[in-house]
Amino acid sequence: CSLVGSEMCIRDSPGTVLDLGCADGVLTRQLAERHRRVVAVDASARRVDRTRERCVGCRGASGVINPPM
């Protein structure tokens, strides 16, 4: 796996992945398309809502959360 420009190499994997600081969910969606389960976390409720919207229909995006601060 190598970095190409600003793109990350994301391999298929059967496990659970944590996207800490999910922001607007771009990476979360990419991860959810390749992994069994993605747990996406962000301190901003607005960003968590955006991530949920972006990941509708993704097979692995089952844990988008906004933790209490």
mmCIF file with all atom_site columns, C-alpha atoms in Angstrom, residues 38-60:
data_model
loop_
_atom_site.group_PDB
_atom_site.id
_atom_site.type_symbol
_atom_site.label_atom_id
_atom_site.label_alt_id
_atom_site.label_comp_id
_atom_site.label_asym_id
_atom_site.label_entity_id
_atom_site.label_seq_id
_atom_site.pdbx_PDB_ins_code
_atom_site.Cartn_x
_atom_site.Cartn_y
_atom_site.Cartn_z
_atom_site.occupancy
_atom_site.B_iso_or_equiv
_atom_site.pdbx_formal_charge
_atom_site.auth_seq_id
_atom_site.auth_comp_id
_atom_site.auth_asym_id
_atom_site.auth_atom_id
_atom_site.pdbx_PDB_model_num
ATOM 1  C CA . VAL A 1 38 ? -17.206 1.546  10.429 1.00 0.00 ? 38 VAL A CA 1
ATOM 2  C CA . VAL A 1 39 ? -17.606 3.496  13.648 1.00 0.00 ? 39 VAL A CA 1
ATOM 3  C CA . ALA A 1 40 ? -17.397 7.197  12.823 1.00 0.00 ? 40 ALA A CA 1
ATOM 4  C CA . VAL A 1 41 ? -17.002 9.745  15.624 1.00 0.00 ? 41 VAL A CA 1
ATOM 5  C CA . ASP A 1 42 ? -16.830 13.522 15.647 1.00 0.00 ? 42 ASP A CA 1
ATOM 6  C CA . ALA A 1 43 ? -17.258 16.146 18.376 1.00 0.00 ? 43 ALA A CA 1
ATOM 7  C CA . SER A 1 44 ? -19.464 18.222 16.051 1.00 0.00 ? 44 SER A CA 1
ATOM 8  C CA . ALA A 1 45 ? -23.099 17.096 15.868 1.00 0.00 ? 45 ALA A CA 1
ATOM 9  C CA . ARG A 1 46 ? -23.406 18.930 12.517 1.00 0.00 ? 46 ARG A CA 1
ATOM 10 C CA . ARG A 1 47 ? -20.555 16.921 11.033 1.00 0.00 ? 47 ARG A CA 1
ATOM 11 C CA . VAL A 1 48 ? -21.969 13.671 12.385 1.00 0.00 ? 48 VAL A CA 1
ATOM 12 C CA . ASP A 1 49 ? -25.306 14.495 10.720 1.00 0.00 ? 49 ASP A CA 1
ATOM 13 C CA . ARG A 1 50 ? -23.486 15.164 7.434  1.00 0.00 ? 50 ARG A CA 1
ATOM 14 C CA . THR A 1 51 ? -21.631 11.860 7.734  1.00 0.00 ? 51 THR A CA 1
ATOM 15 C CA . ARG A 1 52 ? -24.903 10.009 8.320  1.00 0.00 ? 52 ARG A CA 1
ATOM 16 C CA . GLU A 1 53 ? -26.395 11.638 5.214  1.00 0.00 ? 53 GLU A CA 1
ATOM 17 C CA . ARG A 1 54 ? -23.346 10.806 3.102  1.00 0.00 ? 54 ARG A CA 1
ATOM 18 C CA . CYS A 1 55 ? -23.342 7.173  4.246  1.00 0.00 ? 55 CYS A CA 1
ATOM 19 C CA . VAL A 1 56 ? -27.004 6.326  3.620  1.00 0.00 ? 56 VAL A CA 1
ATOM 20 C CA . GLY A 1 57 ? -27.034 2.954  1.904  1.00 0.00 ? 57 GLY A CA 1
ATOM 21 C CA . CYS A 1 58 ? -23.419 2.089  2.763  1.00 0.00 ? 58 CYS A CA 1
ATOM 22 C CA . ARG A 1 59 ? -23.203 -1.471 3.997  1.00 0.00 ? 59 ARG A CA 1
ATOM 23 C CA . GLY A 1 60 ? -20.702 -0.808 6.790  1.00 0.00 ? 60 GLY A CA 1
#
